[in-house]
Short mmCIF file of C-alpha atoms in Angstrom, two decimals:
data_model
loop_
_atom_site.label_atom_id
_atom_site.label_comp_id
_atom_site.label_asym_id
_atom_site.label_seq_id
_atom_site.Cartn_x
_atom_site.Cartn_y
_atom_site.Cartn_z
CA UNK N 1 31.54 9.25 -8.41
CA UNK N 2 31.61 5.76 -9.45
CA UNK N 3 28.11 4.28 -11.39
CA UNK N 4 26.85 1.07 -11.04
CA UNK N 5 29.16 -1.21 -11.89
CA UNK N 6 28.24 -4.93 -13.33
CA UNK N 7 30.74 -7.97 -14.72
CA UNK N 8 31.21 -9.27 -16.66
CA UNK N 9 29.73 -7.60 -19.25
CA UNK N 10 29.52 -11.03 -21.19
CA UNK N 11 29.18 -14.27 -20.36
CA UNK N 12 28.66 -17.28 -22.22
CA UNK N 13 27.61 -20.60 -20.34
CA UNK N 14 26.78 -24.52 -21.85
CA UNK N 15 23.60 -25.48 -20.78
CA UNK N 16 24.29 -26.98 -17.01
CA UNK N 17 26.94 -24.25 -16.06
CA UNK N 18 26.84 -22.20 -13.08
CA UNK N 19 26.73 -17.90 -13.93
CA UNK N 20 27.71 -15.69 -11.49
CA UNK N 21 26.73 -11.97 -12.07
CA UNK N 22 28.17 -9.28 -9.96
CA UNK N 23 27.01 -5.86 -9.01
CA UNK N 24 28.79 -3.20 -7.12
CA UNK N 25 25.86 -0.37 -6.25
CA UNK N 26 26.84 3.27 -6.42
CA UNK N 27 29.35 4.63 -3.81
CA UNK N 28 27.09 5.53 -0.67
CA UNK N 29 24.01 3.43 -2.30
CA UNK N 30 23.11 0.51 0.52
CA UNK N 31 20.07 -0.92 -1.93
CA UNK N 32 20.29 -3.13 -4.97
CA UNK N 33 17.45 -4.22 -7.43
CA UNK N 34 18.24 -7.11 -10.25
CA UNK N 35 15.73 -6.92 -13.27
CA UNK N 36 15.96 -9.51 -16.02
CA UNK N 37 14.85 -8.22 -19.55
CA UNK N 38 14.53 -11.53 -22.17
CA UNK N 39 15.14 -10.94 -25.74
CA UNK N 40 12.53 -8.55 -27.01
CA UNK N 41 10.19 -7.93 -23.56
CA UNK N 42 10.74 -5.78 -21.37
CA UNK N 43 12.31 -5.26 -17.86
CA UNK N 44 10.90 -7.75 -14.77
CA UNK N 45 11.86 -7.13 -11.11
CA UNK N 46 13.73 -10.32 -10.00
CA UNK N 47 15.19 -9.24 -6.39
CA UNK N 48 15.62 -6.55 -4.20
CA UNK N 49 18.09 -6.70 -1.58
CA UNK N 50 20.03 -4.59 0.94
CA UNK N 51 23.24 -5.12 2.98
CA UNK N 52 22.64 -8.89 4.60
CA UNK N 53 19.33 -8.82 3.88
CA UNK N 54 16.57 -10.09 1.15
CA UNK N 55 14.05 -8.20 1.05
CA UNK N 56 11.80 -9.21 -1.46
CA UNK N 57 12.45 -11.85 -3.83
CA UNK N 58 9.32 -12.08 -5.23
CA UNK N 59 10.44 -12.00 -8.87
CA UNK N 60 13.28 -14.78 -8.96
CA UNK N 61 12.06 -18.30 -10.39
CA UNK N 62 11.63 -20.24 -7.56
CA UNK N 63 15.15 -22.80 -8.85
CA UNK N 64 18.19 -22.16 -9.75
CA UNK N 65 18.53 -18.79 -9.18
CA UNK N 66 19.63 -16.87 -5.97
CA UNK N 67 21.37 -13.41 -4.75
CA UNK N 68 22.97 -12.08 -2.32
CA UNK N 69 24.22 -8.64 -0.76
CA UNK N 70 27.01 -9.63 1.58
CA UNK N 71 28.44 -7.03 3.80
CA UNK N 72 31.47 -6.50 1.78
CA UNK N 73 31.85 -7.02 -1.82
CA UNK N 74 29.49 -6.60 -4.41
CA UNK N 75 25.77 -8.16 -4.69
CA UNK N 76 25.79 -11.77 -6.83
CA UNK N 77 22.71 -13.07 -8.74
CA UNK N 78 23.86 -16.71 -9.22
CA UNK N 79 21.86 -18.84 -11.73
CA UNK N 80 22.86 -23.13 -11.41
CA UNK N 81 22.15 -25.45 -13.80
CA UNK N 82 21.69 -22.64 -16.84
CA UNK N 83 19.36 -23.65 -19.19
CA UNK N 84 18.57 -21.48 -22.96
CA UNK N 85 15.76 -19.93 -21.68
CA UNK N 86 17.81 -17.85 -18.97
CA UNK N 87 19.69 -16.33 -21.87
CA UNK N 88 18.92 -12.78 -21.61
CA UNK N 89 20.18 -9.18 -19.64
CA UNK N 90 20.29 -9.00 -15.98
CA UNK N 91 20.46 -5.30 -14.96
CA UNK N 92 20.66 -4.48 -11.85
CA UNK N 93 20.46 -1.07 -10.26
CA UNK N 94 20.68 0.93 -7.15
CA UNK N 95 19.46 3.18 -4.70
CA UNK N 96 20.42 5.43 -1.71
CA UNK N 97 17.59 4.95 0.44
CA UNK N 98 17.46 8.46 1.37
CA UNK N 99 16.12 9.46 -1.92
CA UNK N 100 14.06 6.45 -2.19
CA UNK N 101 12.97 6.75 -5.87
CA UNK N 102 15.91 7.06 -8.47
CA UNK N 103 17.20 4.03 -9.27
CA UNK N 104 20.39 3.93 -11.40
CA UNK N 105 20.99 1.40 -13.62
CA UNK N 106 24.55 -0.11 -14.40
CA UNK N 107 25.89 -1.63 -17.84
CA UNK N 108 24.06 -5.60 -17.40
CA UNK N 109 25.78 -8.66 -17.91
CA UNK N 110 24.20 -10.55 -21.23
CA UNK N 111 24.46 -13.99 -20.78
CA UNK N 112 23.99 -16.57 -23.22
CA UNK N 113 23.85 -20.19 -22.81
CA UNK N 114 24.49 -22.72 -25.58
CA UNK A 1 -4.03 -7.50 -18.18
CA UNK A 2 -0.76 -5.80 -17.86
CA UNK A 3 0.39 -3.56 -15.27
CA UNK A 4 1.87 -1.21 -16.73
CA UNK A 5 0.46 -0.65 -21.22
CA UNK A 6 2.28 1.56 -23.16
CA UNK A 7 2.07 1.45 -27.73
CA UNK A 8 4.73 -0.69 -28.66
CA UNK A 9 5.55 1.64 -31.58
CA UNK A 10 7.27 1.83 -33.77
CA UNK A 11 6.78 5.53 -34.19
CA UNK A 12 8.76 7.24 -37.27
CA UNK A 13 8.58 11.01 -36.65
CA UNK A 14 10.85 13.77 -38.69
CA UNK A 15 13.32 15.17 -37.14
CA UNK A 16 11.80 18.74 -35.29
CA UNK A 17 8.66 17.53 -35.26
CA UNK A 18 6.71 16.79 -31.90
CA UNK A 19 5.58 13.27 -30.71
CA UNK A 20 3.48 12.16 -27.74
CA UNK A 21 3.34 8.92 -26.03
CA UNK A 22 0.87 7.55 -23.88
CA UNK A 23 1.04 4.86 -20.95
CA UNK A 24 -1.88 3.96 -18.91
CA UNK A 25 -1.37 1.47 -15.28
CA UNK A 26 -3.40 -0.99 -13.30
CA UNK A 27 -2.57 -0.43 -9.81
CA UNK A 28 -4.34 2.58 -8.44
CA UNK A 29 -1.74 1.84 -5.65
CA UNK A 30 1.00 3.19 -7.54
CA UNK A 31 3.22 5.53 -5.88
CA UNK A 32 5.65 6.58 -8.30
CA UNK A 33 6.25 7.18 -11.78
CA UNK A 34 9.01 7.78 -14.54
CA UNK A 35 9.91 7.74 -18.07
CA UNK A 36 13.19 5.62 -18.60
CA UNK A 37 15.01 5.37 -22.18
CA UNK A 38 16.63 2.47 -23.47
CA UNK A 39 18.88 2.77 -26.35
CA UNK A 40 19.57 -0.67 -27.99
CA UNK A 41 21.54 -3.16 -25.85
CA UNK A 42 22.10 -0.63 -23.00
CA UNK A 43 20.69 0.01 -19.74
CA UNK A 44 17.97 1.88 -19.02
CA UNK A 45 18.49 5.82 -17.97
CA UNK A 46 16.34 7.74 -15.96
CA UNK A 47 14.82 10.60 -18.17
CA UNK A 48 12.28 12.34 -15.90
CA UNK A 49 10.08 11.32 -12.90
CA UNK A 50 6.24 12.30 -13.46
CA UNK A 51 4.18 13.96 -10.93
CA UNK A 52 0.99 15.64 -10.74
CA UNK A 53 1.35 18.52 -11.63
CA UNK A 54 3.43 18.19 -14.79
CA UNK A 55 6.84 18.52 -14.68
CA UNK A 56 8.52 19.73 -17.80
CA UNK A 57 12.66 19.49 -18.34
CA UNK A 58 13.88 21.61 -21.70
CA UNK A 59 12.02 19.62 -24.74
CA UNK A 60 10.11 16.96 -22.24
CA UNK A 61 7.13 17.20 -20.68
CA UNK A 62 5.57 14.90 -18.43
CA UNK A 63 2.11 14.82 -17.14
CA UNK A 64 0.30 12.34 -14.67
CA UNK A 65 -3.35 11.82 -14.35
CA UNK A 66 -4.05 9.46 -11.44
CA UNK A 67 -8.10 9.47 -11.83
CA UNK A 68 -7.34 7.99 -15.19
CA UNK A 69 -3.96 5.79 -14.47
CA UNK A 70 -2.62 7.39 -17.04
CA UNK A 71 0.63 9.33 -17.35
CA UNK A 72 1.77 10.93 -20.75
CA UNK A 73 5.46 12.41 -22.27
CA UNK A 74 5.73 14.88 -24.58
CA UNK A 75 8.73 15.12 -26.98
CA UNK A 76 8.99 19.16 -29.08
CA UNK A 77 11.67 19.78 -31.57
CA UNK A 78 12.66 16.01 -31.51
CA UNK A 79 16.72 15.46 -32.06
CA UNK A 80 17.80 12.38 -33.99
CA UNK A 81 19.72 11.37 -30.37
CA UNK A 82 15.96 11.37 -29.26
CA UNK A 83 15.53 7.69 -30.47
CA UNK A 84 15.49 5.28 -28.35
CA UNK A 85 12.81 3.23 -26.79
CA UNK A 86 10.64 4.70 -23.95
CA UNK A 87 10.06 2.90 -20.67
CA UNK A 88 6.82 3.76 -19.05
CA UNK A 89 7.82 2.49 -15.40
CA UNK A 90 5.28 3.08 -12.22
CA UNK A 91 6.43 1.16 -8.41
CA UNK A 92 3.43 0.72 -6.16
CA UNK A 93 5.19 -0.11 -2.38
CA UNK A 94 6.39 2.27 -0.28
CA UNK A 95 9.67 0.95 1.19
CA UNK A 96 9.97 -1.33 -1.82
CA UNK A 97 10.89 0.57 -4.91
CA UNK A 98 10.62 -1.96 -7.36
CA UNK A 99 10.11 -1.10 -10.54
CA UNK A 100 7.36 -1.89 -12.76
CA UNK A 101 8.23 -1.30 -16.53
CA UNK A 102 5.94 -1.11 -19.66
CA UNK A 103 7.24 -3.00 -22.64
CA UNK A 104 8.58 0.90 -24.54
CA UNK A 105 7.67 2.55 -26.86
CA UNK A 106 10.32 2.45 -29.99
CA UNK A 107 11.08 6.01 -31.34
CA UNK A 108 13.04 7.01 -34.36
CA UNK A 109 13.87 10.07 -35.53
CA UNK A 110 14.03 10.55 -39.31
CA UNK A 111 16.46 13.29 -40.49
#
């Protein structure tokens, strides 16, 4: 059974770029949560989402940055217009929904911008 | 004042020896609570969920006092693999499981 999978691991993006960060939630998971941690702080919720639907977005700047669950495919966090200060590890993790409170984490994707 | 407080460390304990960390939250609406560990530049991994009545798993014990917000683990016999940082993490919704994470606690184990 698959983890939570995240690419690219990397990502390096000039200042003005687009990032796209992908997350495919455990097999039989319908729930996906995307927590930014900036160098040396800890974790912050950004978005939680479930097939189609966002349900809370309540962490996510309020520019440049949206997600997405689609149907098929994996969940996106996409930032525009990437600026230093979004340099950091987006994690995101997932959940069943049947046993509502373990949420596994996959590898992040550590972007920096330049 | 933060949600979620936890010592920032570092702690520097001797291999075998025992270590205790405390966290303490702000929302007396909290639900749910866990101990996560971070090792450096990975994800976080889900060590133990905390409840009540103490739940203990081999060499970990965790303890939850909701009159006080406060919710404790307890390390015995620590293992050098034991360091890590510690993520004192509490969600408050039902429905929502967002998590709420403390900054950690930075462990090391000295052989």
């Amino acid at each position: 059974n698959a983890g939570v999978m995240q690419n690219p691991r990397h990502l390096v993006r000039r200042r003005g770029q687009e990032a796209r960060l992908r997350c495919s939630p455990m097999k039989g998971h319908s729930h996906v949560y995307w927590y930014r941690q900036l160098p040396e702080e800890g974790l912050k919720f950004m978005v939680y989402l479930q097939k189609e639907n966002i349900i809370d977005e309540s962490g996510m700047p309020k520019e440049r940055f949206s997600a997405e669950f689609p149907k098929e495919g994996p969940s996106i966090l996409r930032i525009q217009q990437v600026v230093r200060g979004d340099s950091a590890a987006y994690f995101c993790a997932s959940l069943s929904g049947d046993r509502a409170y373990e949420q596994y984490f996959g590898p992040g994707t550590r972007l920096t911008v330049t | 004042r933060k949600e979620v407080e936890q010592d920032p460390g570092p702690f520097n304990v001797p291999e075998g020896a025992t270590v205790a960390f405390n966290c303490t939250y702000s929302n007396s609406a909290s639900q749910s609570f866990f101990w996560y560990r971070q090792d450096c530049r990975k994800e976080p991994k889900l060590l133990m969920s905390v409840y009540s009545s103490g739940n203990e798993d081999g060499r970990f014990t965790a303890q939850l006092n909701r009159a006080s917000q406060y919710i404790s683990l307890l390390i015995r016999d620590s293992k050098l693999s034991d360091s890590a940082t510690y993520l004192c993490v509490v969600t408050s919704n039902f429905g929502n499981e967002k998590l709420t994470f403390g900054t950690g606690t930075r462990l090391t184990i000295i052989p």
